[in-house]
PDB file of C-alpha atoms in Angstrom:
ATOM      1  CA  ALA Z   1       0.000   0.000   0.000  1.00 74.00           C
ATOM      2  CA  GLN Z   2       1.169   3.501  -0.748  1.00 82.00           C
ATOM      3  CA  LYS Z   3       2.528   5.465   2.180  1.00 90.00           C
ATOM      4  CA  ILE Z   4       4.027   8.899   2.705  1.00 95.00           C
ATOM      5  CA  THR Z   5       6.231   9.763   5.681  1.00 95.00           C
ATOM      6  CA  GLN Z   6       7.212  13.237   6.832  1.00 96.00           C
ATOM      7  CA  THR Z   7       9.403  12.946   9.898  1.00 95.00           C
ATOM      8  CA  GLN Z   8       9.804  16.645  10.718  1.00 96.00           C
ATOM      9  CA  PRO Z   9       6.810  17.975  12.656  1.00 93.00           C
ATOM     10  CA  GLY Z  10       8.320  21.453  12.665  1.00 95.00           C
ATOM     11  CA  MET Z  11      11.174  23.339  11.057  1.00 97.00           C
ATOM     12  CA  PHE Z  12      12.639  26.768  11.665  1.00 97.00           C
ATOM     13  CA  VAL Z  13      14.571  28.842   9.162  1.00 97.00           C
ATOM     14  CA  GLN Z  14      15.769  32.393   8.986  1.00 97.00           C
ATOM     15  CA  GLU Z  15      14.583  34.684   6.275  1.00 97.00           C
ATOM     16  CA  LYS Z  16      16.629  34.470   3.043  1.00 97.00           C
ATOM     17  CA  GLU Z  17      18.095  31.084   3.941  1.00 98.00           C
ATOM     18  CA  ALA Z  18      17.290  27.775   2.276  1.00 98.00           C
ATOM     19  CA  VAL Z  19      15.413  24.955   3.979  1.00 98.00           C
ATOM     20  CA  THR Z  20      14.803  21.312   3.125  1.00 98.00           C
ATOM     21  CA  LEU Z  21      11.617  19.516   4.094  1.00 98.00           C
ATOM     22  CA  ASP Z  22      11.887  15.748   4.097  1.00 98.00           C
ATOM     23  CA  CYS Z  23       9.522  13.271   2.494  1.00 98.00           C
ATOM     24  CA  THR Z  24       9.902   9.535   1.994  1.00 98.00           C
ATOM     25  CA  TYR Z  25       7.409   7.275   0.317  1.00 97.00           C
ATOM     26  CA  ASP Z  26       6.634   3.638  -0.214  1.00 95.00           C
ATOM     27  CA  THR Z  27       4.945   2.093  -3.198  1.00 91.00           C
ATOM     28  CA  SER Z  28       5.157  -1.010  -5.342  1.00 89.00           C
ATOM     29  CA  ASP Z  29       3.816   0.781  -8.402  1.00 89.00           C
ATOM     30  CA  PRO Z  30       6.573   1.774 -10.863  1.00 90.00           C
ATOM     31  CA  SER Z  31       4.473   4.693 -12.089  1.00 90.00           C
ATOM     32  CA  TYR Z  32       3.525   7.372  -9.607  1.00 92.00           C
ATOM     33  CA  GLY Z  33       3.482  11.081  -9.020  1.00 93.00           C
ATOM     34  CA  LEU Z  34       4.762  13.056  -6.054  1.00 96.00           C
ATOM     35  CA  PHE Z  35       3.315  16.410  -5.034  1.00 96.00           C
ATOM     36  CA  TRP Z  36       4.002  19.127  -2.510  1.00 97.00           C
ATOM     37  CA  TYR Z  37       1.304  21.413  -1.154  1.00 97.00           C
ATOM     38  CA  LYS Z  38       1.443  24.449   1.107  1.00 97.00           C
ATOM     39  CA  GLN Z  39      -1.302  25.141   3.620  1.00 96.00           C
ATOM     40  CA  PRO Z  40      -1.249  28.597   5.211  1.00 95.00           C
ATOM     41  CA  SER Z  41      -3.270  29.356   8.313  1.00 92.00           C
ATOM     42  CA  SER Z  42      -6.321  30.091   6.155  1.00 91.00           C
ATOM     43  CA  GLY Z  43      -6.557  26.365   5.422  1.00 91.00           C
ATOM     44  CA  GLU Z  44      -6.445  26.507   1.650  1.00 92.00           C
ATOM     45  CA  MET Z  45      -4.289  23.937  -0.096  1.00 94.00           C
ATOM     46  CA  ILE Z  46      -1.823  25.461  -2.558  1.00 95.00           C
ATOM     47  CA  PHE Z  47      -0.094  23.200  -5.048  1.00 95.00           C
ATOM     48  CA  LEU Z  48       3.643  23.865  -5.254  1.00 97.00           C
ATOM     49  CA  ILE Z  49       5.467  21.291  -7.323  1.00 96.00           C
ATOM     50  CA  TYR Z  50       5.173  17.898  -9.014  1.00 95.00           C
ATOM     51  CA  GLN Z  51       7.657  15.101  -9.731  1.00 96.00           C
ATOM     52  CA  GLY Z  52       6.874  12.078 -11.865  1.00 94.00           C
ATOM     53  CA  SER Z  53       8.478   8.731 -11.152  1.00 94.00           C
ATOM     54  CA  TYR Z  54       9.962   8.568 -14.636  1.00 93.00           C
ATOM     55  CA  ASP Z  55      11.231  12.139 -14.709  1.00 92.00           C
ATOM     56  CA  GLN Z  56      14.975  12.255 -15.168  1.00 90.00           C
ATOM     57  CA  GLN Z  57      15.387  15.789 -13.915  1.00 94.00           C
ATOM     58  CA  ASN Z  58      14.485  17.176 -10.520  1.00 96.00           C
ATOM     59  CA  ALA Z  59      11.448  19.413 -10.717  1.00 96.00           C
ATOM     60  CA  THR Z  60      11.818  23.136 -10.105  1.00 97.00           C
ATOM     61  CA  GLU Z  61       9.232  25.904  -9.763  1.00 96.00           C
ATOM     62  CA  GLY Z  62      10.646  29.288  -8.896  1.00 97.00           C
ATOM     63  CA  ARG Z  63      12.086  29.104  -5.385  1.00 97.00           C
ATOM     64  CA  TYR Z  64      10.873  25.523  -4.974  1.00 98.00           C
ATOM     65  CA  SER Z  65      12.819  22.508  -6.090  1.00 97.00           C
ATOM     66  CA  LEU Z  66      12.349  18.838  -5.460  1.00 97.00           C
ATOM     67  CA  ASN Z  67      15.324  16.667  -4.572  1.00 97.00           C
ATOM     68  CA  PHE Z  68      14.133  13.365  -6.023  1.00 97.00           C
ATOM     69  CA  GLN Z  69      16.147  10.284  -5.076  1.00 96.00           C
ATOM     70  CA  LYS Z  70      14.239   7.375  -6.533  1.00 95.00           C
ATOM     71  CA  ALA Z  71      16.408   4.583  -5.141  1.00 94.00           C
ATOM     72  CA  ARG Z  72      15.998   5.996  -1.644  1.00 96.00           C
ATOM     73  CA  LYS Z  73      12.308   6.715  -2.247  1.00 96.00           C
ATOM     74  CA  SER Z  74      12.678  10.268  -1.098  1.00 97.00           C
ATOM     75  CA  ALA Z  75      11.269  13.487  -2.509  1.00 98.00           C
ATOM     76  CA  ASN Z  76      12.492  16.357  -0.388  1.00 98.00           C
ATOM     77  CA  LEU Z  77      11.277  19.897  -0.977  1.00 98.00           C
ATOM     78  CA  VAL Z  78      13.899  22.627  -1.028  1.00 98.00           C
ATOM     79  CA  ILE Z  79      12.797  26.213  -0.548  1.00 98.00           C
ATOM     80  CA  SER Z  80      15.480  28.711  -1.414  1.00 97.00           C
ATOM     81  CA  ALA Z  81      15.667  32.288  -0.125  1.00 96.00           C
ATOM     82  CA  SER Z  82      12.932  31.786   2.464  1.00 97.00           C
ATOM     83  CA  GLN Z  83      10.406  34.542   2.941  1.00 97.00           C
ATOM     84  CA  LEU Z  84       8.168  35.335   5.903  1.00 97.00           C
ATOM     85  CA  GLY Z  85       5.186  34.334   3.779  1.00 97.00           C
ATOM     86  CA  ASP Z  86       6.568  30.813   3.497  1.00 98.00           C
ATOM     87  CA  SER Z  87       5.518  30.134   7.087  1.00 98.00           C
ATOM     88  CA  ALA Z  88       2.861  27.437   6.726  1.00 97.00           C
ATOM     89  CA  MET Z  89       2.205  23.708   6.832  1.00 96.00           C
ATOM     90  CA  TYR Z  90       3.757  21.728   3.999  1.00 97.00           C
ATOM     91  CA  PHE Z  91       2.416  18.398   2.829  1.00 97.00           C
ATOM     92  CA  CYS Z  92       3.961  15.762   0.629  1.00 97.00           C
ATOM     93  CA  ALA Z  93       1.548  13.566  -1.323  1.00 95.00           C
ATOM     94  CA  MET Z  94       1.670  10.658  -3.737  1.00 93.00           C
ATOM     95  CA  ARG Z  95      -0.634   9.261  -6.372  1.00 90.00           C
ATOM     96  CA  GLU Z  96      -0.118   5.808  -7.854  1.00 85.00           C
ATOM     97  CA  ASN Z  97      -1.017   5.086 -11.459  1.00 79.00           C
ATOM     98  CA  THR Z  98      -2.976   1.944 -10.681  1.00 75.00           C
ATOM     99  CA  GLY Z  99      -6.389   1.348  -9.260  1.00 68.00           C
ATOM    100  CA  PHE Z 100      -8.351   4.410  -8.285  1.00 71.00           C
ATOM    101  CA  GLN Z 101      -5.320   6.679  -8.187  1.00 77.00           C
ATOM    102  CA  LYS Z 102      -5.765   7.668  -4.592  1.00 82.00           C
ATOM    103  CA  LEU Z 103      -3.940  10.798  -3.523  1.00 87.00           C
ATOM    104  CA  VAL Z 104      -2.383  10.079  -0.140  1.00 90.00           C
ATOM    105  CA  PHE Z 105      -0.776  12.702   2.075  1.00 93.00           C
ATOM    106  CA  GLY Z 106       1.886  12.729   4.735  1.00 94.00           C
ATOM    107  CA  THR Z 107       1.365  14.226   8.177  1.00 93.00           C
ATOM    108  CA  GLY Z 108       2.944  17.515   7.223  1.00 95.00           C
ATOM    109  CA  THR Z 109       5.740  19.785   8.407  1.00 96.00           C
ATOM    110  CA  ARG Z 110       5.110  23.169   9.963  1.00 96.00           C
ATOM    111  CA  LEU Z 111       7.661  25.697   8.715  1.00 98.00           C
ATOM    112  CA  LEU Z 112       8.309  28.900  10.591  1.00 98.00           C
ATOM    113  CA  VAL Z 113      10.382  31.593   8.925  1.00 98.00           C
ATOM    114  CA  SER Z 114      11.886  34.139  11.292  1.00 97.00           C
ATOM    115  CA  PRO Z 115      13.118  37.646  10.405  1.00 95.00           C
TER     116      PRO Z 115
ATOM    117  CA  SER N   1     -11.611  27.153 -16.230  1.00 78.00           C
ATOM    118  CA  GLN N   2     -12.331  24.639 -13.536  1.00 78.00           C
ATOM    119  CA  THR N   3     -13.541  25.648 -10.102  1.00 90.00           C
ATOM    120  CA  ILE N   4     -14.529  23.750  -7.017  1.00 93.00           C
ATOM    121  CA  HIS N   5     -17.107  24.943  -4.533  1.00 94.00           C
ATOM    122  CA  GLN N   6     -17.464  23.643  -1.039  1.00 95.00           C
ATOM    123  CA  TRP N   7     -19.934  24.752   1.589  1.00 91.00           C
ATOM    124  CA  PRO N   8     -20.564  25.720   4.256  1.00 93.00           C
ATOM    125  CA  ALA N   9     -17.273  27.295   5.317  1.00 93.00           C
ATOM    126  CA  THR N  10     -17.929  26.788   9.016  1.00 95.00           C
ATOM    127  CA  LEU N  11     -20.416  24.673  10.891  1.00 97.00           C
ATOM    128  CA  VAL N  12     -21.189  24.074  14.552  1.00 97.00           C
ATOM    129  CA  GLN N  13     -23.359  21.050  15.190  1.00 97.00           C
ATOM    130  CA  PRO N  14     -24.493  19.260  18.362  1.00 98.00           C
ATOM    131  CA  VAL N  15     -23.526  15.679  19.034  1.00 97.00           C
ATOM    132  CA  GLY N  16     -26.032  13.290  17.489  1.00 97.00           C
ATOM    133  CA  SER N  17     -27.200  15.689  14.793  1.00 97.00           C
ATOM    134  CA  PRO N  18     -26.973  14.868  11.081  1.00 97.00           C
ATOM    135  CA  LEU N  19     -24.411  16.309   8.693  1.00 96.00           C
ATOM    136  CA  SER N  20     -24.385  17.151   5.043  1.00 96.00           C
ATOM    137  CA  LEU N  21     -21.418  18.816   3.340  1.00 96.00           C
ATOM    138  CA  GLU N  22     -21.606  19.510  -0.351  1.00 95.00           C
ATOM    139  CA  CYS N  23     -18.931  19.888  -2.979  1.00 96.00           C
ATOM    140  CA  THR N  24     -19.414  20.721  -6.645  1.00 96.00           C
ATOM    141  CA  VAL N  25     -16.957  21.060  -9.489  1.00 95.00           C
ATOM    142  CA  GLU N  26     -17.412  23.213 -12.567  1.00 93.00           C
ATOM    143  CA  GLY N  27     -15.625  23.254 -15.869  1.00 90.00           C
ATOM    144  CA  THR N  28     -14.696  19.591 -16.128  1.00 89.00           C
ATOM    145  CA  SER N  29     -16.395  16.267 -16.611  1.00 88.00           C
ATOM    146  CA  ASN N  30     -15.948  12.905 -14.931  1.00 90.00           C
ATOM    147  CA  PRO N  31     -13.531  14.169 -12.291  1.00 92.00           C
ATOM    148  CA  ASN N  32     -12.045  12.019  -9.566  1.00 92.00           C
ATOM    149  CA  LEU N  33     -13.404  13.374  -6.315  1.00 94.00           C
ATOM    150  CA  TYR N  34     -11.994  13.159  -2.809  1.00 94.00           C
ATOM    151  CA  TRP N  35     -13.042  13.951   0.745  1.00 95.00           C
ATOM    152  CA  TYR N  36     -10.321  14.526   3.331  1.00 95.00           C
ATOM    153  CA  ARG N  37     -10.440  15.337   7.015  1.00 95.00           C
ATOM    154  CA  GLN N  38      -7.772  17.233   8.880  1.00 93.00           C
ATOM    155  CA  ALA N  39      -7.750  17.208  12.673  1.00 85.00           C
ATOM    156  CA  ALA N  40      -6.345  20.342  14.297  1.00 79.00           C
ATOM    157  CA  GLY N  41      -2.637  20.639  13.491  1.00 74.00           C
ATOM    158  CA  ARG N  42      -2.562  17.262  11.798  1.00 80.00           C
ATOM    159  CA  GLY N  43      -2.250  15.783   8.327  1.00 86.00           C
ATOM    160  CA  LEU N  44      -4.915  15.036   5.744  1.00 92.00           C
ATOM    161  CA  GLN N  45      -6.759  11.785   6.185  1.00 91.00           C
ATOM    162  CA  LEU N  46      -8.409  10.428   3.049  1.00 91.00           C
ATOM    163  CA  LEU N  47     -12.010   9.534   3.844  1.00 93.00           C
ATOM    164  CA  PHE N  48     -13.643   8.777   0.497  1.00 93.00           C
ATOM    165  CA  TYR N  49     -12.761   8.909  -3.164  1.00 91.00           C
ATOM    166  CA  SER N  50     -14.860   8.468  -6.249  1.00 92.00           C
ATOM    167  CA  ILE N  51     -14.051   7.847  -9.906  1.00 89.00           C
ATOM    168  CA  GLY N  52     -17.625   8.150 -11.126  1.00 90.00           C
ATOM    169  CA  ILE N  53     -21.294   8.377 -10.237  1.00 91.00           C
ATOM    170  CA  ASP N  54     -22.128   5.854  -7.540  1.00 85.00           C
ATOM    171  CA  GLN N  55     -18.519   4.615  -7.557  1.00 90.00           C
ATOM    172  CA  ILE N  56     -17.230   5.480  -4.119  1.00 91.00           C
ATOM    173  CA  SER N  57     -14.544   3.870  -2.041  1.00 89.00           C
ATOM    174  CA  SER N  58     -14.188   4.328   1.685  1.00 89.00           C
ATOM    175  CA  GLU N  59     -10.803   4.528   3.326  1.00 85.00           C
ATOM    176  CA  VAL N  60     -11.818   4.697   6.956  1.00 80.00           C
ATOM    177  CA  PRO N  61     -14.853   2.857   8.339  1.00 64.00           C
ATOM    178  CA  GLN N  62     -16.756   5.247  10.570  1.00 79.00           C
ATOM    179  CA  ASN N  63     -20.095   6.957  10.911  1.00 89.00           C
ATOM    180  CA  LEU N  64     -19.553   9.050   7.793  1.00 94.00           C
ATOM    181  CA  SER N  65     -20.788   8.242   4.302  1.00 95.00           C
ATOM    182  CA  ALA N  66     -20.379   9.803   0.885  1.00 96.00           C
ATOM    183  CA  SER N  67     -22.563   9.965  -2.172  1.00 95.00           C
ATOM    184  CA  ARG N  68     -22.124  11.171  -5.729  1.00 96.00           C
ATOM    185  CA  PRO N  69     -25.587  11.727  -7.158  1.00 93.00           C
ATOM    186  CA  GLN N  70     -24.278  13.678 -10.138  1.00 94.00           C
ATOM    187  CA  ASP N  71     -21.013  13.627 -12.043  1.00 94.00           C
ATOM    188  CA  ARG N  72     -19.678  16.796 -10.444  1.00 94.00           C
ATOM    189  CA  GLN N  73     -21.334  16.647  -7.039  1.00 96.00           C
ATOM    190  CA  PHE N  74     -19.881  14.944  -3.987  1.00 96.00           C
ATOM    191  CA  ILE N  75     -21.675  14.885  -0.651  1.00 96.00           C
ATOM    192  CA  LEU N  76     -20.352  13.898   2.760  1.00 96.00           C
ATOM    193  CA  SER N  77     -22.982  12.860   5.283  1.00 96.00           C
ATOM    194  CA  SER N  78     -23.524  11.536   8.736  1.00 96.00           C
ATOM    195  CA  LYS N  79     -26.692  10.432  10.470  1.00 96.00           C
ATOM    196  CA  LYS N  80     -25.361  11.142  13.966  1.00 96.00           C
ATOM    197  CA  LEU N  81     -22.273  13.238  14.596  1.00 96.00           C
ATOM    198  CA  LEU N  82     -19.700  12.354  17.239  1.00 95.00           C
ATOM    199  CA  LEU N  83     -17.366  14.733  19.038  1.00 94.00           C
ATOM    200  CA  SER N  84     -14.494  13.047  17.203  1.00 92.00           C
ATOM    201  CA  ASP N  85     -15.966  14.157  13.866  1.00 94.00           C
ATOM    202  CA  SER N  86     -14.775  17.699  14.520  1.00 94.00           C
ATOM    203  CA  GLY N  87     -12.158  18.863  12.064  1.00 94.00           C
ATOM    204  CA  PHE N  88     -11.440  20.600   8.806  1.00 95.00           C
ATOM    205  CA  TYR N  89     -13.034  18.844   5.834  1.00 96.00           C
ATOM    206  CA  LEU N  90     -11.601  19.332   2.396  1.00 96.00           C
ATOM    207  CA  CYS N  91     -13.046  18.307  -0.927  1.00 96.00           C
ATOM    208  CA  ALA N  92     -10.751  17.915  -3.913  1.00 95.00           C
ATOM    209  CA  TRP N  93     -10.918  16.906  -7.551  1.00 93.00           C
ATOM    210  CA  GLY N  94      -8.429  15.476 -10.024  1.00 90.00           C
ATOM    211  CA  ASP N  95      -8.599  14.675 -13.714  1.00 85.00           C
ATOM    212  CA  GLY N  96      -7.709  11.010 -13.272  1.00 78.00           C
ATOM    213  CA  THR N  97      -4.135  11.209 -14.489  1.00 79.00           C
ATOM    214  CA  VAL N  98      -1.202  10.445 -12.251  1.00 74.00           C
ATOM    215  CA  ASN N  99       0.761  13.536 -13.177  1.00 79.00           C
ATOM    216  CA  THR N 100      -1.676  16.337 -12.452  1.00 83.00           C
ATOM    217  CA  GLU N 101      -2.314  17.854  -9.090  1.00 86.00           C
ATOM    218  CA  ALA N 102      -5.560  17.725  -7.198  1.00 89.00           C
ATOM    219  CA  PHE N 103      -7.453  20.966  -6.720  1.00 92.00           C
ATOM    220  CA  PHE N 104      -8.991  21.707  -3.356  1.00 94.00           C
ATOM    221  CA  GLY N 105     -12.036  23.537  -2.155  1.00 94.00           C
ATOM    222  CA  GLN N 106     -11.809  26.109   0.576  1.00 94.00           C
ATOM    223  CA  GLY N 107     -12.735  23.608   3.274  1.00 95.00           C
ATOM    224  CA  THR N 108     -15.394  23.320   5.961  1.00 96.00           C
ATOM    225  CA  ARG N 109     -14.441  23.770   9.588  1.00 95.00           C
ATOM    226  CA  LEU N 110     -16.796  21.516  11.557  1.00 96.00           C
ATOM    227  CA  THR N 111     -17.102  21.754  15.313  1.00 96.00           C
ATOM    228  CA  VAL N 112     -19.234  19.174  17.061  1.00 96.00           C
ATOM    229  CA  VAL N 113     -20.350  20.356  20.497  1.00 97.00           C
TER     230      VAL N 113
END
């Protein structure tokens, strides 16, 4: 069964520094997608970045990049040049390509950016 | 463009009362639909997902149920709410492909008192 693990309940970073949020996953499906979402205090879910299991390159979207290590089954999110507005909950999620394509989330990491 | 509507935004209900949360999607057809629950400060727990009308799978057996009476309508219900049903409920839709993100509604904050 697919599973997502985020082992960091909370992370602190200073403004303008980079931070890495960890995510490991487990699946037996060779085809899957990995996603990162941001959830500010308002509760809305904001999609950040996507990585496909067959993608050769690490995904990047502006200040967000995904450090994809397939053999280790990890998909860490790197936020460069942190901003105060990056303070939020961050969720890693995975969708397998088989069955009903459930989208399963990790428990999240709360990031706090300090001035 | 596609949009997802979820209501109500907040709800306070007494224990033992019924529940009905509605979610509708516009601008797409045959979406995959999801209901998630998020306890305070916690992750998203997948409750139900649906790939078509009357095709609903339950992830967590409990006193909640889901129905999909129309292609773009997804309803979460309960006959009798428990205190433990309190949380933030999120509806989401996806286009059924592995490489596209799911889009979320604004959520319903349910407090059972």
